Coordinates of C-alpha atoms and ligand atoms in Angstrom, one line a residue:
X1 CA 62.5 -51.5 -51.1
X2 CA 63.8 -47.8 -51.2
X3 CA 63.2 -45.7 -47.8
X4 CA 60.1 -44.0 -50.1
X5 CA 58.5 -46.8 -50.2
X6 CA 58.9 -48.3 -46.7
X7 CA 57.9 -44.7 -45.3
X8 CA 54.5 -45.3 -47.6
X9 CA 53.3 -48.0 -44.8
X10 CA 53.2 -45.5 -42.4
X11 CA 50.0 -44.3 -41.3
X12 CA 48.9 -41.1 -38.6
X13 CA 48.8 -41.8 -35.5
X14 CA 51.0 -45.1 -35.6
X15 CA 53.6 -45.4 -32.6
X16 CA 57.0 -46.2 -34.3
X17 CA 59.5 -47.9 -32.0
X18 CA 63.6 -47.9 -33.1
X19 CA 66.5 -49.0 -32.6
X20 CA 69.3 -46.4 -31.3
X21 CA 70.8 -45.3 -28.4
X22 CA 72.6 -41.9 -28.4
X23 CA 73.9 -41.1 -31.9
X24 CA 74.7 -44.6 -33.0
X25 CA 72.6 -47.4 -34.6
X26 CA 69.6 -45.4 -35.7
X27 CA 67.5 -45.8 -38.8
X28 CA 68.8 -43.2 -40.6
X29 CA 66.8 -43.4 -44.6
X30 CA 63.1 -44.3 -43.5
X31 CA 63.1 -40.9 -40.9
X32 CA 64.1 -39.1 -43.2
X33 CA 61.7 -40.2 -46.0
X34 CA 58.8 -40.2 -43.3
X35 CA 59.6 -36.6 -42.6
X36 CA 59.3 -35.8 -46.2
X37 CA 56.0 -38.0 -46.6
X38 CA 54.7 -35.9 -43.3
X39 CA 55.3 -32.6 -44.9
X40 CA 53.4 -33.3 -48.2
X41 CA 50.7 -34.6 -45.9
X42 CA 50.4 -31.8 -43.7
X43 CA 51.0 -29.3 -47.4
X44 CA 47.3 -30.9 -48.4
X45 CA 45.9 -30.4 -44.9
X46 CA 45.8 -34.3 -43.5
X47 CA 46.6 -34.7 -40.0
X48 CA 49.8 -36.4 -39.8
X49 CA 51.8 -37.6 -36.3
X50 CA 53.4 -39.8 -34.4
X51 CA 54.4 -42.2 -31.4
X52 CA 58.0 -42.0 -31.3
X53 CA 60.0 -44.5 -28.9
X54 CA 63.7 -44.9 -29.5
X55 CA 66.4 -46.5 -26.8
X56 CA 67.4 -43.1 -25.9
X57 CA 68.8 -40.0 -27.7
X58 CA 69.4 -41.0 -31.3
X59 CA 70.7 -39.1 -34.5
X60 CA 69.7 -35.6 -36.3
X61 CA 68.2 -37.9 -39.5
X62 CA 65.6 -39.1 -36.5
X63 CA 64.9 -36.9 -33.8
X64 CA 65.3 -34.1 -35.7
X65 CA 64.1 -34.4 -39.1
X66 CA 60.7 -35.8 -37.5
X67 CA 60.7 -33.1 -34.9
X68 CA 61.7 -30.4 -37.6
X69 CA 58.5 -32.0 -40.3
X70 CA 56.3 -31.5 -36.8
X71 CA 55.4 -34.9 -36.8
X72 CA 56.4 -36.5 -32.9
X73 CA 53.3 -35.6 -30.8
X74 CA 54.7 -37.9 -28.2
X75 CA 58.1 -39.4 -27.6
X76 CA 59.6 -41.1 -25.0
X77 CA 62.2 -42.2 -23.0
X78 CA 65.2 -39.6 -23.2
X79 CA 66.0 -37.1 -26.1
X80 CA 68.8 -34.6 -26.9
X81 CA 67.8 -32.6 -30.0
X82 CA 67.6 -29.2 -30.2
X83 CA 64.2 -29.2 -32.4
X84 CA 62.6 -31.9 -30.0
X85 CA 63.1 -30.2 -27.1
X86 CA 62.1 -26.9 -28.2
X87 CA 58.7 -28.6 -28.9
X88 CA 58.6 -30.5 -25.8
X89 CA 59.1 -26.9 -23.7
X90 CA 56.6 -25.3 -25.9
X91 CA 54.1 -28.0 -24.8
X92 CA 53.8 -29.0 -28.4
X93 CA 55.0 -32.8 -27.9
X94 CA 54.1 -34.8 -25.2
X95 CA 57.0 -36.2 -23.3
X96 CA 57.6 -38.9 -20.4
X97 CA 61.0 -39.1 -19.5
X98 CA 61.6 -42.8 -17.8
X99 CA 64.7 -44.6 -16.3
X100 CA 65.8 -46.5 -19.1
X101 CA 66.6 -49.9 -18.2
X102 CA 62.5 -50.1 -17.7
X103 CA 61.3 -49.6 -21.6
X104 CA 62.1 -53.3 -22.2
X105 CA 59.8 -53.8 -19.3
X106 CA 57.4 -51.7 -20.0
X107 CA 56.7 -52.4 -23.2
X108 CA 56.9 -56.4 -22.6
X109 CA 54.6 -55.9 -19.9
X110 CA 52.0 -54.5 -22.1
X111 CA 52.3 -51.1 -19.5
X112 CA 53.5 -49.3 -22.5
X113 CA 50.7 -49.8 -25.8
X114 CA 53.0 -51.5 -27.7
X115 CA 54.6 -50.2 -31.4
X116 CA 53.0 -51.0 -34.6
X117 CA 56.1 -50.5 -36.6
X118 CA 59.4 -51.6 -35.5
X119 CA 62.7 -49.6 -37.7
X120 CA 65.5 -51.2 -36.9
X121 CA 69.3 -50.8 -38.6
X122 CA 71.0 -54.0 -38.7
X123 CA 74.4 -55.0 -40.3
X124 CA 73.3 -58.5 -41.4
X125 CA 69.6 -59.9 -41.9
X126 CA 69.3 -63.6 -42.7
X127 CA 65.7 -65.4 -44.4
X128 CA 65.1 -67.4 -40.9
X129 CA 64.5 -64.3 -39.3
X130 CA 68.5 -63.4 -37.3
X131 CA 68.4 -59.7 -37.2
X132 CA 72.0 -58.7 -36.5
X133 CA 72.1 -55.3 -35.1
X134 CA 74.4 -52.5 -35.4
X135 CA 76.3 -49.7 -32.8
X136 CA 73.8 -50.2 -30.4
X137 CA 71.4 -52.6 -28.7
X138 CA 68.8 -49.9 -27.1
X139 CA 65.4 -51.5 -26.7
X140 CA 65.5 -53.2 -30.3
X141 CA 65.1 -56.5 -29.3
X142 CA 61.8 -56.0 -26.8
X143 CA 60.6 -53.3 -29.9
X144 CA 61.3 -56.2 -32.5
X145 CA 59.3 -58.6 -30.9
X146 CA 56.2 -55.9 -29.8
X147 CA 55.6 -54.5 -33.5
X148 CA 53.6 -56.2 -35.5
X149 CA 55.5 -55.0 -38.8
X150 CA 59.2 -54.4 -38.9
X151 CA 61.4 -52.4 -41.6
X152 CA 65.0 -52.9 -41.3
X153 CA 67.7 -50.2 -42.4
X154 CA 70.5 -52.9 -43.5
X155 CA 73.7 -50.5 -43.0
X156 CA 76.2 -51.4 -45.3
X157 CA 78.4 -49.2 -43.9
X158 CA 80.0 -51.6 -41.1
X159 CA 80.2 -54.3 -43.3
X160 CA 79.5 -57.2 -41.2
X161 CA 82.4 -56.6 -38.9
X162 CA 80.4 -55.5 -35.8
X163 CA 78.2 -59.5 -36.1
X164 CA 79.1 -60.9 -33.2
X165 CA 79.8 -58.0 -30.8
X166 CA 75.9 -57.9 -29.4
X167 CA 74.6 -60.3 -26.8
X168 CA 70.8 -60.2 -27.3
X169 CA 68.9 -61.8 -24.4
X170 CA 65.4 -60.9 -23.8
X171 CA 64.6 -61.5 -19.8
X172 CA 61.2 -63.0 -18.9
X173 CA 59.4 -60.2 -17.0
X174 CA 57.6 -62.3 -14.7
X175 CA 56.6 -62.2 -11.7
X176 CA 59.1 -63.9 -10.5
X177 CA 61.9 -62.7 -12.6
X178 CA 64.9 -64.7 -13.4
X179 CA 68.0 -64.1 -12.4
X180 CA 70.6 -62.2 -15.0
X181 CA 73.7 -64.6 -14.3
X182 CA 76.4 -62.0 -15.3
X183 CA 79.2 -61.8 -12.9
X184 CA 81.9 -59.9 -15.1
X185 CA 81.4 -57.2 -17.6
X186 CA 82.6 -59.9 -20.1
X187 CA 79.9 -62.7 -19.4
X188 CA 77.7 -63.5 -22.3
X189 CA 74.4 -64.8 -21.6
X190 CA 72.6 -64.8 -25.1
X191 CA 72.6 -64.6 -28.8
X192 CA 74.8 -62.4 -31.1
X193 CA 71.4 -61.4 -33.0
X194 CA 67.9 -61.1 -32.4
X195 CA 65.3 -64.0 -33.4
X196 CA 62.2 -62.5 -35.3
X197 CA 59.9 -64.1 -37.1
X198 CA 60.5 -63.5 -40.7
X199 CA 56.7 -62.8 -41.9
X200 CA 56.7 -59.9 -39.5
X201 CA 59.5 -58.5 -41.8
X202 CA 57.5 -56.1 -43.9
X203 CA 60.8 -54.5 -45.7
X204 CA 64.4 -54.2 -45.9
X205 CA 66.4 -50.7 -47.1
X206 CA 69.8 -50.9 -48.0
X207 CA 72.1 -48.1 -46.8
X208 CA 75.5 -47.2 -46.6
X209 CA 75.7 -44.5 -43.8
X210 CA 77.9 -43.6 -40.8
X211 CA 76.5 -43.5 -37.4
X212 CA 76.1 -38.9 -37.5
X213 CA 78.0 -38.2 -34.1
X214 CA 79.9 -35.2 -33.6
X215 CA 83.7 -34.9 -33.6
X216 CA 85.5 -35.3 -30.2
X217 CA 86.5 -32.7 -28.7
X218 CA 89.6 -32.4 -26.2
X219 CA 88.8 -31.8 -23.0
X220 CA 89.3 -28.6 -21.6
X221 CA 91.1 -27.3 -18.2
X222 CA 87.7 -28.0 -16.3
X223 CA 86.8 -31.4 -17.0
X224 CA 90.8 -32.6 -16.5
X225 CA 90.1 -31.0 -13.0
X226 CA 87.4 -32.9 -12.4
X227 CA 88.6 -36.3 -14.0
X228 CA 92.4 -35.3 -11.4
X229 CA 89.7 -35.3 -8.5
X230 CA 87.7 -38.0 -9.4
X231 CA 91.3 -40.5 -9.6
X232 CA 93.1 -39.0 -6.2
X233 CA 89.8 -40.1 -4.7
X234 CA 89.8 -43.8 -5.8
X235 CA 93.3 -44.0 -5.5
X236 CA 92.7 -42.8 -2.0
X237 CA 89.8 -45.2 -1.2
X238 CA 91.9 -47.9 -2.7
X239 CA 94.9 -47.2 -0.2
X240 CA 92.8 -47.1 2.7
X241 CA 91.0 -50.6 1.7
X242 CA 87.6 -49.0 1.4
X243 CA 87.5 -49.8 -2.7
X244 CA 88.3 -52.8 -3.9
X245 CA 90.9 -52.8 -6.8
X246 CA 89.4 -53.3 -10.8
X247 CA 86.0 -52.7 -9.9
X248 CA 83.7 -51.9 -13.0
X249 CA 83.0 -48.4 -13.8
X250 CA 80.0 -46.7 -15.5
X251 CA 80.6 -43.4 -17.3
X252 CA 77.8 -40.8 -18.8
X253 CA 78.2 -39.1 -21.5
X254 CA 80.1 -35.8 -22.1
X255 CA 83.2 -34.1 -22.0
X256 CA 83.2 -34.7 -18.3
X257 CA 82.8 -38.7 -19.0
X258 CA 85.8 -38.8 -21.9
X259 CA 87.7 -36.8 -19.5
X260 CA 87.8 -39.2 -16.8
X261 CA 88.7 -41.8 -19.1
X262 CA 91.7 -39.9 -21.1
X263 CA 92.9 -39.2 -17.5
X264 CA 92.9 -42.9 -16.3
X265 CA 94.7 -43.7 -19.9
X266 CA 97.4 -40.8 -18.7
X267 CA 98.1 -41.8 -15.0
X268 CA 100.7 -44.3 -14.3
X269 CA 99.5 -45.3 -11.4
X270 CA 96.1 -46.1 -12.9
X271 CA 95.3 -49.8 -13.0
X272 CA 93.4 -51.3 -16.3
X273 CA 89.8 -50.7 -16.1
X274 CA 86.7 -52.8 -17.5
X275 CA 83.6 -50.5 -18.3
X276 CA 79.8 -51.9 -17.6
X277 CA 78.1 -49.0 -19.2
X278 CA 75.5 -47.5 -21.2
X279 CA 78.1 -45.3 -23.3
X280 CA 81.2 -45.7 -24.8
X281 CA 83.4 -42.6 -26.5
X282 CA 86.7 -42.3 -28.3
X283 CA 88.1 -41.9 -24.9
X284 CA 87.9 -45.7 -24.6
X285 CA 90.7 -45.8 -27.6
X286 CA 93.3 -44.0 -25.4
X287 CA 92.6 -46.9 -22.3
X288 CA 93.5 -49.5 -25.1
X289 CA 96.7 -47.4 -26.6
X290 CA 97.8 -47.4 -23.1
X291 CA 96.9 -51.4 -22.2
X292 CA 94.9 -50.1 -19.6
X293 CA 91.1 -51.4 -21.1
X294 CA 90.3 -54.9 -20.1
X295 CA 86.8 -55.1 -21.1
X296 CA 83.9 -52.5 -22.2
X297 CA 80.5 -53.6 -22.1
X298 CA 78.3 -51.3 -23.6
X299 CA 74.9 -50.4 -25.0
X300 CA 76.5 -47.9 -27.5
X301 CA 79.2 -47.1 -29.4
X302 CA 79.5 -43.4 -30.0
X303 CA 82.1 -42.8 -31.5
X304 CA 83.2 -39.5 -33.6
X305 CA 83.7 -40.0 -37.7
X306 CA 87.5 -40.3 -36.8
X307 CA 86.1 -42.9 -33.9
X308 CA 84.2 -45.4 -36.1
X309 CA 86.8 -45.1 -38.4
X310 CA 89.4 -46.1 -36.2
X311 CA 87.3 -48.7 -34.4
X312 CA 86.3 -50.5 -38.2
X313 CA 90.1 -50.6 -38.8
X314 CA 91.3 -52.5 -35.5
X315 CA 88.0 -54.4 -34.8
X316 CA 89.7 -57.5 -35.7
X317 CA 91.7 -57.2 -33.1
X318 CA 89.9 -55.4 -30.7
X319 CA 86.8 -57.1 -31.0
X320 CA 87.2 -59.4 -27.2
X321 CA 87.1 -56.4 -25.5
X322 CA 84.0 -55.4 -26.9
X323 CA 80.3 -56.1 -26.1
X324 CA 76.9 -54.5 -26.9
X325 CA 73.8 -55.2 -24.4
X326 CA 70.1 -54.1 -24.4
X327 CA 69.5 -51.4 -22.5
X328 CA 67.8 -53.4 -19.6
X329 CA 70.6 -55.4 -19.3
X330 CA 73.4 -52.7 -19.4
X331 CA 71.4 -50.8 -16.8
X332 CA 69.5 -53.6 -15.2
X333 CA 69.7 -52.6 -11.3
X334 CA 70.0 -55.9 -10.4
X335 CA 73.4 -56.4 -12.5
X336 CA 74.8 -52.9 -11.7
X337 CA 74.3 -54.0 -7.4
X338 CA 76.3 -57.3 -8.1
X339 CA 78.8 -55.9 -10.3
X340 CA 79.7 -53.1 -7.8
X341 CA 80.1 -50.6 -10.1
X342 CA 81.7 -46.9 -9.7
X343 CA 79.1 -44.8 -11.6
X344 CA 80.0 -41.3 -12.7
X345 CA 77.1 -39.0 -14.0
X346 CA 76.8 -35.3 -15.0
X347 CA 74.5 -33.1 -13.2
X348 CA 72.9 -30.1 -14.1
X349 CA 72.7 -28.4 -10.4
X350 CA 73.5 -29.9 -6.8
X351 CA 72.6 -28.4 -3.9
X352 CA 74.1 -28.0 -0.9
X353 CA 72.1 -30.7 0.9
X354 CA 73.0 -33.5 -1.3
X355 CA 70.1 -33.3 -3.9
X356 CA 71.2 -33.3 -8.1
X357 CA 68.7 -32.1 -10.9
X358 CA 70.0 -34.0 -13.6
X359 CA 67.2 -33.4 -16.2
X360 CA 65.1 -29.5 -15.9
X361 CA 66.5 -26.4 -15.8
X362 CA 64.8 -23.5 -13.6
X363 CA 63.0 -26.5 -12.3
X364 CA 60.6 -26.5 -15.6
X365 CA 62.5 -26.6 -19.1
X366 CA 63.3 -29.9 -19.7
X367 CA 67.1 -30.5 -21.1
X368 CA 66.9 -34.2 -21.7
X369 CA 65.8 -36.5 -19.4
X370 CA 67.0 -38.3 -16.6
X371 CA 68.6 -41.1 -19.2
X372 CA 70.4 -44.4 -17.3
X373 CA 71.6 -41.8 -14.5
X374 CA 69.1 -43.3 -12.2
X375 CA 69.8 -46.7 -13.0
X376 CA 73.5 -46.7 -12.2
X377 CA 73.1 -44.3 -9.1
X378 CA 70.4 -46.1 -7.0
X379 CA 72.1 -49.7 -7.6
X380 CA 75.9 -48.9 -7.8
X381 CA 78.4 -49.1 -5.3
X382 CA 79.8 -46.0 -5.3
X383 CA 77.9 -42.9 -6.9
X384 CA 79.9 -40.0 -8.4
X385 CA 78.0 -36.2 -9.7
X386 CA 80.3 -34.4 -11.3
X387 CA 79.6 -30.6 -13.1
X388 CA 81.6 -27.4 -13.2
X389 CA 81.0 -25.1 -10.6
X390 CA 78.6 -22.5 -13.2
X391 CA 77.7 -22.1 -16.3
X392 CA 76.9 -19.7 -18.7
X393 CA 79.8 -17.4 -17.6
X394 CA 79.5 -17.9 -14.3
X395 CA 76.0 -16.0 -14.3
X396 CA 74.6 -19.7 -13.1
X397 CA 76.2 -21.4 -10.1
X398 CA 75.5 -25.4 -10.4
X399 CA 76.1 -25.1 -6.6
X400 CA 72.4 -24.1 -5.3
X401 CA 70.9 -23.9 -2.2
X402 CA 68.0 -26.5 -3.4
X403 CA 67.8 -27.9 -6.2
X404 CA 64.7 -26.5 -8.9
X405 CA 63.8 -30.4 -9.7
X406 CA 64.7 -33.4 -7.7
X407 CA 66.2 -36.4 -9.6
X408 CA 68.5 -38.0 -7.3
X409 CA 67.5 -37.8 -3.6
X410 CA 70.7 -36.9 -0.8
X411 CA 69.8 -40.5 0.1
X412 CA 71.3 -41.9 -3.4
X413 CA 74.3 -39.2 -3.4
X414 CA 77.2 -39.9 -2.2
X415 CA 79.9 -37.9 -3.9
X416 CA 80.5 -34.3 -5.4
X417 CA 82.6 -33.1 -7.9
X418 CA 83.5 -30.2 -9.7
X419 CA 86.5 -28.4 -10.6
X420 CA 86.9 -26.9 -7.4
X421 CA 87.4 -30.3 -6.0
X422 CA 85.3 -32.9 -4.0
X423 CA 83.1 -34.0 -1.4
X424 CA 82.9 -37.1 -0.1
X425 CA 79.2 -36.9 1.7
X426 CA 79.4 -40.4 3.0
X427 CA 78.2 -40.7 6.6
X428 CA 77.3 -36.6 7.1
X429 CA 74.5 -35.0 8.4
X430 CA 72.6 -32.4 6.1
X431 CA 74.2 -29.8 7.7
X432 CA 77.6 -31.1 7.5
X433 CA 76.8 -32.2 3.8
X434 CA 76.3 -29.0 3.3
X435 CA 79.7 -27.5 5.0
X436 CA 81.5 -29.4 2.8
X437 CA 79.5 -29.1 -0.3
X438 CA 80.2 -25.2 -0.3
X439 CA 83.6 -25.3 0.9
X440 CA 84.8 -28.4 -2.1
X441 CA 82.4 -27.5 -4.2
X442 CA 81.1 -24.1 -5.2
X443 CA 82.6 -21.3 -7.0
X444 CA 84.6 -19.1 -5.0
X445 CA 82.0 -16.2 -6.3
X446 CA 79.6 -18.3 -4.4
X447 CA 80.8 -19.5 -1.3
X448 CA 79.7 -16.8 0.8
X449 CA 76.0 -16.4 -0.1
X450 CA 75.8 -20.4 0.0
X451 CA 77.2 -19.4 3.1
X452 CA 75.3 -16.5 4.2
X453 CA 72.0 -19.3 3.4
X454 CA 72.9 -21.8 5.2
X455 CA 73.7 -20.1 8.4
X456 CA 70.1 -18.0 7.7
X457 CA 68.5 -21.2 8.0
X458 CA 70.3 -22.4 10.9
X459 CA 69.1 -19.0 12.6
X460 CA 65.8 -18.9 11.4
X461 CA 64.5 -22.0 9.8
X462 CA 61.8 -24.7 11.8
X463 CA 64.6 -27.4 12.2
X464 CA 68.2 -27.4 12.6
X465 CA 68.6 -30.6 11.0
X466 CA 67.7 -29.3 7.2
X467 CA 68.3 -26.0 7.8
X468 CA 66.0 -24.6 5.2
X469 CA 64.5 -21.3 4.4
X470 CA 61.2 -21.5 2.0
X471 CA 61.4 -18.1 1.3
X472 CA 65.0 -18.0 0.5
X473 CA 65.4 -21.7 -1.1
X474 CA 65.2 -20.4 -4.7
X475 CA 66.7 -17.1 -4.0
X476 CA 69.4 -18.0 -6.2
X477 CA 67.1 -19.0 -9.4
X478 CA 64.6 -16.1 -9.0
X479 CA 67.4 -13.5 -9.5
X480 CA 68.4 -15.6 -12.2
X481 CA 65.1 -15.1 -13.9
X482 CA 65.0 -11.9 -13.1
X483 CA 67.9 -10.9 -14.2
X484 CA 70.0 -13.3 -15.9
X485 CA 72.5 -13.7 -12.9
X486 CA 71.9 -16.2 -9.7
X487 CA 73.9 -13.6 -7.5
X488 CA 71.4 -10.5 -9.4
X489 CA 74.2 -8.9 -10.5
X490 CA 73.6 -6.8 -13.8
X491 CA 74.6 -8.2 -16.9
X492 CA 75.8 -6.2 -19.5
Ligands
COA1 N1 71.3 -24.3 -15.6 C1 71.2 -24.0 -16.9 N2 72.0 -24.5 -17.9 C2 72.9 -25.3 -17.5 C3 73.1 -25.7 -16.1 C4 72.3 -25.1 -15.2 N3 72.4 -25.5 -13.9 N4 74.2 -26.6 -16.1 C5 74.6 -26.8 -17.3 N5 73.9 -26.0 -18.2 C6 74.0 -25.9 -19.6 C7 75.4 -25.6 -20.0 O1 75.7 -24.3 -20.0 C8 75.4 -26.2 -21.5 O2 74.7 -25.3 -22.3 P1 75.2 -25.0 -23.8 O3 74.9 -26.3 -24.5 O4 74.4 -23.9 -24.2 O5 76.7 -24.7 -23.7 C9 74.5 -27.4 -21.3 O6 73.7 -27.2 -20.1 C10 75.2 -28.7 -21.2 O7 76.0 -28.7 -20.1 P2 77.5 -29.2 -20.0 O8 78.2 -28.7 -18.8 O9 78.2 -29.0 -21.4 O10 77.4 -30.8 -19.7 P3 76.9 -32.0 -20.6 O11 76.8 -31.8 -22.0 O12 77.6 -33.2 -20.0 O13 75.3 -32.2 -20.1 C11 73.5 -32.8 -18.7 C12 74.9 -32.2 -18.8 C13 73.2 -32.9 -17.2 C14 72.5 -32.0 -19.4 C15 73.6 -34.3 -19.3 O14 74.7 -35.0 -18.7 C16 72.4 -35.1 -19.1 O15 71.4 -34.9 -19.9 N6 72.3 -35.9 -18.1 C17 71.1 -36.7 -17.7 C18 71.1 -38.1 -18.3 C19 72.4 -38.8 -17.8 O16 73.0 -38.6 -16.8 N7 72.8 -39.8 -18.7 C20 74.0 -40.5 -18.4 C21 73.7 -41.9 -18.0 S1 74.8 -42.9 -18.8

């Protein structure tokens, strides 16, 4: 059927459930044609919404032509569209933002209601029901078996190059649950496709798309500073026997992420490096141009145009290195612990007694959720924030003296970067965390009033052990919102 007619089925109210995960493997004609249906809908004054829950972040044709025909009245688990957002700040969509490696579980449990429609993109279907999925596994297999009706998006686009890079395997909830037996980011546990039954099959689109992610950009002198910190430090864990050599890394997304890996691909002294991760960028093709990639087990490929063009041309010969997982396997907990993974994530603000907001800015507008960041940083063996040291001109430091909205607790923390260089809070009282937060950490312009708070609290505040001042705490983000500048300077 055409994406017109698939889009017909769809009725207000209905939660949709689909595949993607960041920019890659997302329906990408039935959104679209939905959107479109929605707007006529809503033009003749019929009510007209939705249920939408995706993997994670997904493309523009989903995301954002629903959000932009007003049609997601709730969405869940993590997002990264302009549009969505928007209407998630203005209260207009409903929004619950969870760790991702528990949709699967949520939604197997019966915890989450469970999707009437199922919009899945696939690179091969067959008539016993294989669905072979495409540049990302997401929660598609749980969402396949949950709907009731499913409509796949068969992408022509990949050919059928990418059969054979997934490893679908669905764990049984319990209680008890079973044991995931992977020992090695390369371990394969299940099937290259997902089992449906065919009767549930209620369509099949044909389309001939590219996954819609943006180009890659080089990264700039900031993130190199970072990604130089972030190395010196293994390399210096790894002399002094505290790290042992090859262990798997996880790397967010970002410029910050890519960097890290373009700088491993650079160093000589860098050892070959095997990713267990939710994410993978074009950064991963300079660790192969260099040797230097063992293995990369992922939930996504997002690659840029140039990216997925490049991949599709050497898959043949890259294609060992490769894996895609389910988004409860990538980011199980229990895999991440026994892997003993180095996890590096992006934070919005740290503050100086070891807490990270990875997810609301000003404590209240919602960016885009706290993703896998969770996942990886309460299970892994060694935890790395990374940011710059302020944004927006410098007006915000991401060095604050508490953080607006708690994520990640100075119990899960362990290390700080930004370009200024980094702490290692291992083993340090709040107060020490906090020396050494301001002094590696912050902006120069921001040392001293960090400063200047601190040692207030350690004057004044009830306890010397977390020195802190309620009525100075958010000193920093109440100038900010009322005037524009942490340090309530006047901007011109
Ligand atoms: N206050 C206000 N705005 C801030 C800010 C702060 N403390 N820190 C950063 N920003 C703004 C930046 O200025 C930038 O704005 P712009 O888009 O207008 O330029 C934007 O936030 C993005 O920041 P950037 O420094 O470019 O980093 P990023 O693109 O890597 O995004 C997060 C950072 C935290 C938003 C992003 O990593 C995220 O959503 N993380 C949570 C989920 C996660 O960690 N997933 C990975 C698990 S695999």
């Amino acid at each position: 059927m055409n994406a017109d007619e698939a889009a017909a089925f769809i009725e207000h109210d209905e939660i949709i459930a689909t595949s993607g995960f960041t920019p890659a493997g997302h329906p990408k004609v039935i959104p679209p044609a939905i959107a479109r249906r929605g707007r006529q809908l809503h033009e003749a004054g019929e009510d007209f919404g939705l249920t939408l829950y995706t993997g994670a972040s997904t493309g523009d044709e989903l995301d954002g032509e629903l959000a932009r025909a007003q049609l997601i009245n709730r969405r869940l688990p993590y997002q990264s569209c302009k549009e969505l957002r928007e209407q998630i700040n203005a209260g207009k969509v409903e929004f619950s933002d969870f760790h991702l490696s528990n949709v699967p579980y949520y939604i197997q449990t019966g915890f989450l209601a469970p999707p009437k429609t199922a919009i899945v993109e696939a690179v091969d279907v067959t008539a016993d029901g294989k669905v072979y999925l495409s540049t990302s596994g997401g929660a598609s297999a749980a969402y396949l078996q949950a709907a009731s009706r499913i409509f796949i998006e068969w992408n022509q686009f990949f050919g059928t190059k990418l059969k054979g890079l997934h490893d679908i395997y669905e764990p049984q909830h319990g209680p008890p649950r079973h044991i995931l037996p992977i020992y090695t980011p390369s371990d394969r546990i299940g099937t290259p496709y997902v089992q449906v039954s065919p009767d549930k099959i209620a369509g099949i689109v044909l389309t001939d798309k590219a996954d819609s992610s943006g180009s890659f950009r080089q990264p700039d002198e900031n993130c190199r500073a970072i990604a130089c910190h972030i190395l010196e430090f293994l390399q210096h864990e790894r002399r002094r026997g505290r790290l042992p050599q090859g262990q798997p890394m996880q790397s967010g997304v970002g410029n910050i992420a890519n960097a890290v890996l373009s700088c491993m691909a650079d160093d000589p002294h860098c050892d070959p490096v095997s990713l267990y991760t939710e994410v993978i960028q074009d950064s991963v093709f300079e660790l192969i141009e260099q040797d230097k990639l063992e293995m990369a087990s992922t939930c996504a490929l997002a690659f840029s145009p140039e990216g997925q063009a490049k991949f599709l041309a050497n898959i043949d010969e890259w294609r060992s290195k490769f894996l895609i997982r389910q988004q409860d396997i990538t980011n199980s907990p229990e895999v991440i612990h026994r892997l003993g993974l180095i996890s590096m994530n992006t934070a919005l603000e740290m503050d100086i007694f070891g807490n990270v907001n990875s997810t609301h800015v000003l404590g209240s507008i919602m960016m885009n959720g706290i993703g896998g960041s969770a996942d990886f940083t309460r299970n892994c063996l060694l935890p790395i924030f990374m940011t710059q040291s302020q944004s927006k001109g410098g007006r915000i430091s991401n060095v604050v003296p508490l953080v607006s909205h708690a994520d990640h607790s100075e119990h899960s923390t362990q290390i700080f970067v930004t370009e200024q260089g980094l702490a290692d809070l291992r083993g340090l009282s709040p107060v020490e965390r906090a020396r050494v937060i301001i002094e590696k950490c912050a902006h120069p312009d921001y040392k001293g009033p960090l400063t200047d708070i601190l040692n207030d609290g350690l004057e004044r505040a009830p306890s010397k052990h977390i020195p802190l001042l309620l009525d100075r705490a958010f000193e920093f983000h109440r100038n900010y919102l009322s005037c524009g500048d942490m340090l309530g300077r006047k901007t011109s």
